[in-house]
């Protein structure tokens, strides 16, 4: 069980790094905005104080470490997903990793953003209150596919 959790931590970290590299590529090549984890940090900070739902998170006073808290939360969630995935698929997947289970899991995890985080931050269910909800949804789908590729690729490295 300990090895499985260690593997989960490693694939979660690797997958989150892959997602961040993807975001950097989108920024450099396609001029997408860089990820701004400050709003997520503000939301994590507020959730820790019992305030889950916000109509307009930008109207809430910022705090100095919100960018750092956002980045930490981003990686903590990625690691948690890696551990959950490892516990679901078990040691057999790590003996011979395949992409489809990682991809299914990656797509399922979009639900946490669409139905918990985005509504909690005031963006509506599945980004419905954003200026371009379909664009956000497509970018979420792509990012979580890259996350799945990161889990799969790092799983392959672990068996090498």
Coordinates of N, CA, C and O in Angstrom, one line a residue:
X1 N 0.8 -1.2 0.0 CA 0.0 0.0 0.0 C 0.9 1.3 0.0 O 0.5 2.2 -0.7
X2 N 2.0 1.2 0.8 CA 2.8 2.4 0.8 C 3.5 2.7 -0.5 O 3.6 3.9 -0.9
X3 N 3.9 1.7 -1.2 CA 4.5 1.9 -2.6 C 3.4 2.4 -3.5 O 3.7 3.3 -4.4
X4 N 2.2 1.9 -3.4 CA 1.1 2.4 -4.3 C 0.9 3.9 -4.0 O 0.7 4.7 -5.0
X5 N 0.9 4.3 -2.8 CA 0.7 5.8 -2.5 C 1.9 6.6 -3.0 O 1.7 7.7 -3.5
X6 N 3.1 6.1 -2.8 CA 4.3 6.8 -3.4 C 4.2 6.9 -4.9 O 4.4 8.0 -5.4
X7 N 3.7 5.9 -5.5 CA 3.6 5.9 -7.0 C 2.5 7.0 -7.3 O 2.6 7.7 -8.3
X8 N 1.4 7.0 -6.5 CA 0.3 8.0 -6.7 C 0.8 9.4 -6.6 O 0.5 10.3 -7.4
X9 N 1.7 9.6 -5.6 CA 2.2 11.0 -5.4 C 3.1 11.3 -6.6 O 2.9 12.5 -7.2
X10 N 3.9 10.4 -7.1 CA 4.8 10.7 -8.2 C 4.0 11.0 -9.5 O 4.3 11.9 -10.2
X11 N 3.0 10.1 -9.8 CA 2.2 10.4 -11.0 C 1.4 11.6 -10.9 O 1.2 12.3 -11.9
X12 N 0.9 11.9 -9.7 CA 0.1 13.2 -9.5 C 1.0 14.4 -9.7 O 0.5 15.4 -10.4
X13 N 2.2 14.4 -9.2 CA 3.1 15.5 -9.4 C 3.5 15.6 -10.9 O 3.4 16.7 -11.5
X14 N 3.8 14.5 -11.5 CA 4.2 14.5 -12.9 C 3.1 15.0 -13.8 O 3.3 15.8 -14.7
X15 N 1.9 14.6 -13.5 CA 0.7 15.0 -14.3 C 0.4 16.4 -14.2 O 0.1 17.1 -15.1
X16 N 0.6 17.0 -13.0 CA 0.4 18.4 -12.7 C 1.4 19.2 -13.4 O 1.1 20.3 -14.0
X17 N 2.7 18.8 -13.4 CA 3.7 19.4 -14.2 C 3.4 19.4 -15.7 O 3.5 20.4 -16.4
X18 N 2.9 18.3 -16.2 CA 2.5 18.2 -17.6 C 1.4 19.2 -17.9 O 1.5 19.9 -19.0
X19 N 0.5 19.3 -17.0 CA -0.6 20.3 -17.2 C -0.1 21.7 -17.3 O -0.5 22.5 -18.1
X20 N 0.9 22.0 -16.4 CA 1.5 23.3 -16.4 C 2.3 23.6 -17.6 O 2.3 24.7 -18.1
X21 N 3.0 22.6 -18.1 CA 3.8 22.8 -19.3 C 2.8 23.0 -20.5 O 3.1 23.9 -21.4
X22 N 1.7 22.3 -20.5 CA 0.7 22.5 -21.5 C 0.2 24.0 -21.5 O 0.0 24.6 -22.5
X23 N -0.1 24.5 -20.3 CA -0.6 25.9 -20.1 C 0.5 26.8 -20.7 O 0.2 27.8 -21.3
X24 N 1.8 26.6 -20.4 CA 2.8 27.4 -20.9 C 2.9 27.4 -22.4 O 3.1 28.4 -23.1
X25 N 2.7 26.2 -23.0 CA 2.7 26.1 -24.5 C 1.5 26.9 -25.0 O 1.7 27.7 -26.0
X26 N 0.4 26.8 -24.4 CA -0.8 27.5 -24.9 C -0.5 29.0 -24.8 O -0.9 29.8 -25.7
X27 N 0.2 29.5 -23.8 CA 0.5 30.9 -23.6 C 1.5 31.3 -24.7 O 1.3 32.3 -25.3
X28 N 2.6 30.6 -24.9 CA 3.7 31.0 -25.8 C 3.3 30.9 -27.2 O 3.6 31.7 -28.0
X29 N 2.6 29.8 -27.6 CA 2.2 29.6 -29.0 C 0.9 30.2 -29.4 O 0.8 30.8 -30.5
X30 N -0.1 30.1 -28.5 CA -1.4 30.5 -28.9 C -1.9 31.8 -28.2 O -3.0 32.2 -28.3
X31 N -1.0 32.4 -27.4 CA -1.2 33.6 -26.7 C -2.4 33.6 -25.7 O -3.1 34.5 -25.5
X32 N -2.6 32.4 -25.2 CA -3.6 32.2 -24.1 C -3.0 32.9 -22.9 O -1.8 33.0 -22.7
X33 N -3.9 33.4 -22.0 CA -3.4 33.9 -20.7 C -2.7 32.9 -19.9 O -3.1 31.7 -20.0
X34 N -1.7 33.3 -19.2 CA -1.0 32.4 -18.3 C -2.0 32.0 -17.2 O -2.9 32.8 -16.8
X35 N -1.8 30.8 -16.6 CA -2.7 30.5 -15.5 C -2.4 31.5 -14.3 O -1.3 31.8 -14.0
X36 N -3.5 31.9 -13.8 CA -3.5 32.8 -12.6 C -4.1 32.0 -11.4 O -5.3 31.8 -11.4
X37 N -3.3 31.5 -10.5 CA -3.8 30.7 -9.4 C -4.2 31.5 -8.2 O -4.6 31.0 -7.2
X38 N -4.1 32.9 -8.3 CA -4.5 33.7 -7.2 C -6.0 33.6 -6.9 O -6.3 33.4 -5.7
X39 N -6.9 33.6 -7.9 CA -8.3 33.4 -7.5 C -8.5 32.0 -6.8 O -9.3 32.0 -5.9
X40 N -7.9 31.0 -7.3 CA -8.0 29.7 -6.7 C -7.5 29.8 -5.2 O -8.1 29.2 -4.3
X41 N -6.4 30.4 -5.1 CA -5.8 30.6 -3.7 C -6.8 31.3 -2.8 O -6.9 31.0 -1.6
X42 N -7.4 32.4 -3.3 CA -8.4 33.1 -2.5 C -9.6 32.2 -2.2 O -10.1 32.2 -1.1
X43 N -10.0 31.4 -3.2 CA -11.1 30.5 -2.9 C -10.7 29.4 -1.9 O -11.5 29.2 -0.9
X44 N -9.5 28.8 -2.0 CA -9.1 27.8 -1.0 C -9.0 28.5 0.4 O -9.4 27.9 1.4
X45 N -8.5 29.7 0.4 CA -8.4 30.4 1.7 C -9.8 30.6 2.3 O -10.0 30.4 3.5
X46 N -10.7 31.0 1.5 CA -12.1 31.2 2.0 C -12.8 29.9 2.4 O -13.5 29.9 3.4
X47 N -12.6 28.9 1.6 CA -13.2 27.6 1.9 C -12.6 27.1 3.3 O -13.4 26.6 4.1
X48 N -11.3 27.3 3.5 CA -10.8 26.9 4.8 C -11.4 27.7 6.0 O -11.3 27.2 7.1
X49 N -12.0 28.8 5.7 CA -12.7 29.6 6.7 C -14.2 29.4 6.7 O -14.9 30.2 7.3
X50 N -14.7 28.4 6.0 CA -16.1 28.0 6.0 C -16.9 28.8 4.9 O -18.2 28.7 5.0
X51 N -16.3 29.5 4.0 CA -17.1 30.2 3.0 C -16.8 29.5 1.6 O -15.8 29.7 1.0
X52 N -17.8 28.7 1.2 CA -17.6 27.9 0.0 C -18.1 28.5 -1.2 O -17.4 28.5 -2.2
X53 N -19.3 29.1 -1.2 CA -19.9 29.7 -2.4 C -19.7 31.2 -2.4 O -20.0 31.9 -1.4
X54 N -19.4 31.7 -3.6 CA -19.2 33.2 -3.8 C -19.8 33.6 -5.1 O -19.7 33.0 -6.1
X55 N -20.5 34.7 -5.0 CA -21.2 35.3 -6.2 C -20.1 35.9 -7.1 O -20.1 35.8 -8.3
X56 N -19.1 36.6 -6.5 CA -18.1 37.3 -7.2 C -16.8 37.3 -6.4 O -16.6 38.1 -5.5
X57 N -16.0 36.3 -6.6 CA -14.8 36.2 -5.8 C -13.8 37.4 -5.9 O -13.1 37.7 -5.0
X58 N -13.9 38.1 -7.1 CA -13.0 39.2 -7.3 C -13.4 40.4 -6.3 O -12.7 41.3 -6.1
X59 N -14.7 40.4 -5.8 CA -15.1 41.4 -4.9 C -14.6 41.2 -3.5 O -14.8 42.1 -2.6
X60 N -14.1 40.0 -3.2 CA -13.6 39.7 -1.9 C -12.1 40.2 -1.8 O -11.3 40.0 -2.7
X61 N -11.8 40.7 -0.6 CA -10.5 41.3 -0.4 C -9.4 40.2 -0.6 O -9.5 39.1 -0.1
X62 N -8.4 40.6 -1.4 CA -7.2 39.7 -1.6 C -6.4 39.6 -0.4 O -6.5 40.4 0.5
X63 N -5.6 38.5 -0.3 CA -4.6 38.4 0.8 C -3.3 38.2 0.1 O -3.2 37.6 -1.0
X64 N -2.2 38.6 0.8 CA -0.9 38.6 0.1 C -0.4 37.3 -0.4 O 0.3 37.3 -1.4
X65 N -0.7 36.2 0.2 CA -0.2 34.9 -0.3 C -1.1 34.1 -1.2 O -0.9 32.9 -1.4
X66 N -2.1 34.7 -1.7 CA -3.1 33.9 -2.5 C -2.5 33.2 -3.7 O -3.0 32.1 -4.0
X67 N -1.6 33.8 -4.4 CA -1.0 33.2 -5.5 C -0.2 31.9 -5.1 O -0.4 30.8 -5.7
X68 N 0.5 32.0 -4.0 CA 1.2 30.8 -3.5 C 0.2 29.8 -3.0 O 0.5 28.6 -3.3
X69 N -0.8 30.2 -2.3 CA -1.8 29.2 -1.9 C -2.5 28.6 -3.1 O -2.8 27.3 -3.1
X70 N -2.7 29.3 -4.1 CA -3.3 28.8 -5.3 C -2.5 27.7 -6.0 O -2.9 26.6 -6.4
X71 N -1.2 28.0 -6.1 CA -0.2 27.0 -6.7 C -0.1 25.8 -5.8 O -0.1 24.7 -6.3
X72 N 0.0 26.0 -4.5 CA 0.0 24.9 -3.6 C -1.2 24.0 -3.7 O -1.1 22.8 -3.8
X73 N -2.4 24.7 -3.7 CA -3.6 23.9 -3.9 C -3.7 23.2 -5.2 O -4.2 22.0 -5.2
X74 N -3.2 23.8 -6.3 CA -3.2 23.1 -7.6 C -2.4 21.8 -7.5 O -2.8 20.8 -8.0
X75 N -1.2 21.9 -6.9 CA -0.4 20.7 -6.8 C -0.9 19.7 -5.8 O -0.8 18.5 -6.0
X76 N -1.5 20.2 -4.7 CA -2.1 19.3 -3.7 C -3.2 18.5 -4.3 O -3.3 17.3 -4.1
X77 N -4.0 19.2 -5.1 CA -5.1 18.5 -5.8 C -4.6 17.4 -6.8 O -5.1 16.3 -6.9
X78 N -3.6 17.8 -7.5 CA -2.9 16.9 -8.5 C -2.4 15.7 -7.8 O -2.6 14.6 -8.3
X79 N -1.7 15.9 -6.7 CA -1.2 14.8 -5.9 C -2.3 13.9 -5.4 O -2.3 12.7 -5.5
X80 N -3.3 14.5 -4.9 CA -4.5 13.8 -4.3 C -5.1 12.9 -5.5 O -5.4 11.8 -5.3
X81 N -5.3 13.5 -6.6 CA -5.8 12.8 -7.8 C -4.9 11.6 -8.1 O -5.4 10.5 -8.4
X82 N -3.6 11.8 -8.1 CA -2.6 10.7 -8.4 C -2.8 9.6 -7.4 O -2.8 8.4 -7.8
X83 N -2.9 9.9 -6.1 CA -3.1 8.9 -5.1 C -4.4 8.2 -5.3 O -4.5 6.9 -5.2
X84 N -5.5 8.9 -5.5 CA -6.8 8.3 -5.7 C -6.8 7.4 -6.9 O -7.3 6.2 -6.8
X85 N -6.2 7.8 -8.0 CA -6.1 7.0 -9.2 C -5.3 5.7 -8.9 O -5.7 4.6 -9.3
X86 N -4.1 5.9 -8.2 CA -3.3 4.7 -7.9 C -4.1 3.7 -7.0 O -4.0 2.5 -7.2
X87 N -4.9 4.2 -6.1 CA -5.7 3.3 -5.2 C -6.8 2.6 -6.0 O -7.1 1.5 -5.7
X88 N -7.3 3.3 -7.0 CA -8.4 2.7 -7.8 C -7.8 1.6 -8.7 O -8.4 0.5 -8.8
X89 N -6.8 1.9 -9.5 CA -6.2 1.0 -10.5 C -5.4 -0.1 -9.8 O -5.2 -1.2 -10.4
X90 N -4.8 0.2 -8.7 CA -3.9 -0.8 -8.0 C -2.6 -1.1 -8.7 O -2.3 -0.5 -9.7
X91 N -1.9 -2.0 -8.1 CA -0.5 -2.3 -8.6 C -0.5 -2.9 -10.0 O 0.5 -2.8 -10.7
X92 N -1.6 -3.5 -10.5 CA -1.6 -4.1 -11.8 C -1.4 -3.0 -12.9 O -0.7 -3.3 -13.9
X93 N -2.0 -1.9 -12.7 CA -1.8 -0.8 -13.7 C -0.4 -0.3 -13.8 O 0.2 -0.1 -14.8
X94 N 0.2 -0.2 -12.6 CA 1.6 0.2 -12.5 C 2.6 -0.8 -13.1 O 3.7 -0.5 -13.6
X95 N 2.2 -2.1 -13.2 CA 3.0 -3.1 -13.8 C 3.0 -3.0 -15.3 O 3.9 -3.4 -16.0
X96 N 1.8 -2.5 -15.9 CA 1.7 -2.3 -17.3 C 0.7 -1.2 -17.6 O -0.5 -1.4 -17.9
X97 N 1.2 0.1 -17.4 CA 0.3 1.2 -17.6 C -0.4 1.3 -18.9 O 0.3 1.0 -20.0
X98 N -1.6 1.7 -19.0 CA -2.3 1.9 -20.2 C -3.0 3.3 -20.1 O -3.3 3.8 -19.0
X99 N -3.2 3.9 -21.3 CA -3.7 5.3 -21.3 C -5.2 5.4 -20.9 O -5.6 6.3 -20.2
X100 N -6.0 4.5 -21.4 CA -7.5 4.6 -21.3 C -7.9 4.8 -19.8 O -8.7 5.7 -19.5
X101 N -7.5 4.0 -18.9 CA -7.9 4.2 -17.5 C -7.5 5.6 -17.0 O -8.2 6.3 -16.3
X102 N -6.3 6.0 -17.3 CA -5.8 7.4 -16.9 C -6.6 8.5 -17.5 O -7.0 9.5 -16.9
X103 N -7.0 8.3 -18.8 CA -7.8 9.3 -19.5 C -9.2 9.4 -18.9 O -9.7 10.5 -18.7
X104 N -9.8 8.2 -18.7 CA -11.2 8.2 -18.1 C -11.1 9.0 -16.8 O -12.0 9.8 -16.5
X105 N -10.1 8.6 -15.9 CA -10.0 9.3 -14.6 C -9.8 10.8 -14.8 O -10.4 11.6 -14.1
X106 N -8.9 11.2 -15.7 CA -8.6 12.6 -16.0 C -9.9 13.3 -16.4 O -10.1 14.5 -16.0
X107 N -10.7 12.7 -17.2 CA -11.9 13.4 -17.7 C -12.9 13.5 -16.5 O -13.6 14.5 -16.3
X108 N -13.0 12.4 -15.7 CA -13.9 12.4 -14.6 C -13.6 13.6 -13.6 O -14.4 14.2 -13.0
X109 N -12.3 13.8 -13.5 CA -11.8 14.9 -12.5 C -12.2 16.3 -13.0 O -12.2 17.2 -12.1
X110 N -12.6 16.4 -14.2 CA -13.1 17.7 -14.7 C -14.3 18.1 -13.8 O -14.6 19.3 -13.5
X111 N -15.1 17.1 -13.4 CA -16.3 17.3 -12.6 C -16.1 18.1 -11.4 O -16.9 18.9 -11.0
X112 N -14.9 17.9 -10.7 CA -14.6 18.7 -9.5 C -14.5 20.1 -9.8 O -15.0 21.0 -9.1
X113 N -13.9 20.5 -10.9 CA -13.8 21.9 -11.3 C -15.2 22.4 -11.8 O -15.6 23.5 -11.3
X114 N -15.9 21.7 -12.6 CA -17.2 22.2 -13.1 C -18.3 22.3 -12.0 O -19.1 23.2 -12.1
X115 N -18.3 21.3 -11.1 CA -19.4 21.3 -10.2 C -19.1 21.7 -8.7 O -20.0 21.8 -7.9
X116 N -17.8 21.9 -8.4 CA -17.4 22.3 -7.1 C -16.7 23.7 -7.2 O -17.2 24.7 -6.6
X117 N -15.5 23.7 -7.8 CA -14.7 24.8 -7.8 C -15.2 26.0 -8.6 O -15.3 27.2 -8.0
X118 N -15.6 25.8 -9.8 CA -16.1 26.9 -10.6 C -17.4 27.6 -10.0 O -17.4 28.8 -9.9
X119 N -18.4 26.8 -9.6 CA -19.5 27.4 -8.9 C -19.1 28.1 -7.6 O -19.6 29.2 -7.3
X120 N -18.2 27.5 -6.9 CA -17.8 28.1 -5.6 C -17.1 29.4 -5.8 O -17.2 30.3 -4.9
X121 N -16.4 29.6 -6.9 CA -15.7 30.8 -7.2 C -16.6 31.8 -7.9 O -16.2 33.0 -8.2
X122 N -17.9 31.5 -8.2 CA -18.8 32.4 -8.8 C -18.8 32.3 -10.3 O -19.4 33.2 -11.0
X123 N -18.2 31.3 -10.9 CA -18.1 31.2 -12.3 C -19.3 30.4 -12.9 O -19.4 30.2 -14.1
X124 N -20.1 29.9 -12.0 CA -21.3 29.0 -12.5 C -20.9 27.6 -12.7 O -19.7 27.3 -12.8
X125 N -21.9 26.7 -12.9 CA -21.6 25.3 -13.1 C -21.0 25.2 -14.5 O -21.5 25.8 -15.5
X126 N -19.9 24.5 -14.6 CA -19.1 24.3 -15.9 C -18.9 25.7 -16.6 O -19.0 25.8 -17.8
X127 N -18.5 26.6 -15.8 CA -18.1 28.0 -16.3 C -19.2 28.7 -17.0 O -18.9 29.6 -17.8
X128 N -20.4 28.4 -16.6 CA -21.6 29.0 -17.4 C -21.7 30.5 -17.2 O -22.3 31.1 -18.1
X129 N -21.1 31.1 -16.2 CA -21.2 32.5 -16.0 C -19.9 33.3 -16.5 O -19.8 34.4 -16.3
X130 N -19.1 32.6 -17.3 CA -17.9 33.2 -17.8 C -18.2 33.7 -19.2 O -19.2 33.3 -19.8
X131 N -17.4 34.7 -19.7 CA -17.7 35.2 -21.1 C -17.7 34.2 -22.2 O -18.5 34.3 -23.2
X132 N -16.9 33.1 -22.1 CA -16.8 32.1 -23.1 C -16.8 30.7 -22.5 O -15.8 30.0 -22.4
X133 N -18.0 30.3 -22.0 CA -18.1 29.0 -21.3 C -17.6 27.8 -22.1 O -16.9 26.9 -21.6
X134 N -17.9 27.8 -23.4 CA -17.5 26.6 -24.2 C -16.0 26.6 -24.4 O -15.4 25.5 -24.4
X135 N -15.4 27.7 -24.5 CA -13.9 27.8 -24.6 C -13.3 27.3 -23.3 O -12.4 26.5 -23.3
X136 N -13.8 27.7 -22.1 CA -13.3 27.2 -20.8 C -13.5 25.7 -20.7 O -12.6 25.0 -20.3
X137 N -14.6 25.2 -21.1 CA -14.9 23.8 -21.1 C -13.9 23.0 -21.9 O -13.4 21.9 -21.5
X138 N -13.7 23.5 -23.1 CA -12.8 22.8 -24.1 C -11.3 22.8 -23.5 O -10.6 21.8 -23.5
X139 N -10.9 24.0 -22.9 CA -9.6 24.1 -22.3 C -9.5 23.2 -21.1 O -8.5 22.5 -20.9
X140 N -10.6 23.0 -20.3 CA -10.6 22.1 -19.2 C -10.4 20.7 -19.7 O -9.6 19.9 -19.1
X141 N -11.1 20.3 -20.7 CA -11.1 19.0 -21.3 C -9.6 18.7 -21.8 O -9.1 17.6 -21.5
X142 N -9.1 19.6 -22.5 CA -7.7 19.5 -23.0 C -6.7 19.4 -21.8 O -5.8 18.5 -21.9
X143 N -6.8 20.2 -20.9 CA -5.9 20.2 -19.7 C -5.9 18.9 -19.0 O -4.9 18.3 -18.6
X144 N -7.1 18.4 -18.8 CA -7.3 17.1 -18.0 C -6.9 15.9 -18.9 O -6.5 14.9 -18.3
X145 N -6.9 16.0 -20.2 CA -6.4 15.0 -21.1 C -4.9 15.0 -20.9 O -4.2 14.0 -20.9
X146 N -4.3 16.2 -20.9 CA -2.8 16.3 -20.7 C -2.4 15.8 -19.3 O -1.4 15.1 -19.2
X147 N -3.3 16.0 -18.3 CA -3.0 15.5 -17.0 C -3.0 13.9 -17.1 O -2.1 13.3 -16.5
X148 N -4.0 13.4 -17.8 CA -4.0 11.9 -18.0 C -2.8 11.4 -18.7 O -2.2 10.4 -18.3
X149 N -2.3 12.1 -19.7 CA -1.1 11.8 -20.4 C 0.1 11.8 -19.5 O 1.0 11.0 -19.5
X150 N 0.1 12.8 -18.6 CA 1.2 12.9 -17.6 C 1.2 11.7 -16.6 O 2.2 11.2 -16.3
X151 N 0.0 11.3 -16.2 CA -0.1 10.1 -15.3 C 0.4 8.9 -16.1 O 1.2 8.1 -15.5
X152 N -0.1 8.7 -17.3 CA 0.3 7.5 -18.1 C 1.8 7.5 -18.4 O 2.5 6.5 -18.1
X153 N 2.3 8.7 -18.8 CA 3.7 8.7 -19.1 C 4.6 8.5 -17.9 O 5.6 7.8 -18.0
X154 N 4.2 9.0 -16.8 CA 5.1 8.8 -15.6 C 4.9 7.4 -15.1 O 5.9 6.8 -14.6
X155 N 3.7 6.8 -15.3 CA 3.6 5.4 -15.0 C 4.5 4.5 -15.8 O 5.1 3.6 -15.3
X156 N 4.7 4.9 -17.1 CA 5.6 4.1 -18.0 C 7.1 4.3 -17.5 O 7.8 3.3 -17.5
X157 N 7.4 5.5 -17.0 CA 8.7 5.7 -16.5 C 9.0 4.9 -15.2 O 10.1 4.4 -15.0
X158 N 8.0 4.8 -14.4 CA 8.2 4.1 -13.2 C 8.5 2.6 -13.4 O 9.2 2.0 -12.6
X159 N 8.0 2.0 -14.5 CA 8.3 0.6 -14.7 C 9.6 0.4 -15.5 O 10.0 -0.7 -15.7
X160 N 10.1 1.5 -16.1 CA 11.3 1.4 -16.9 C 12.5 1.0 -16.0 O 12.6 1.1 -14.9

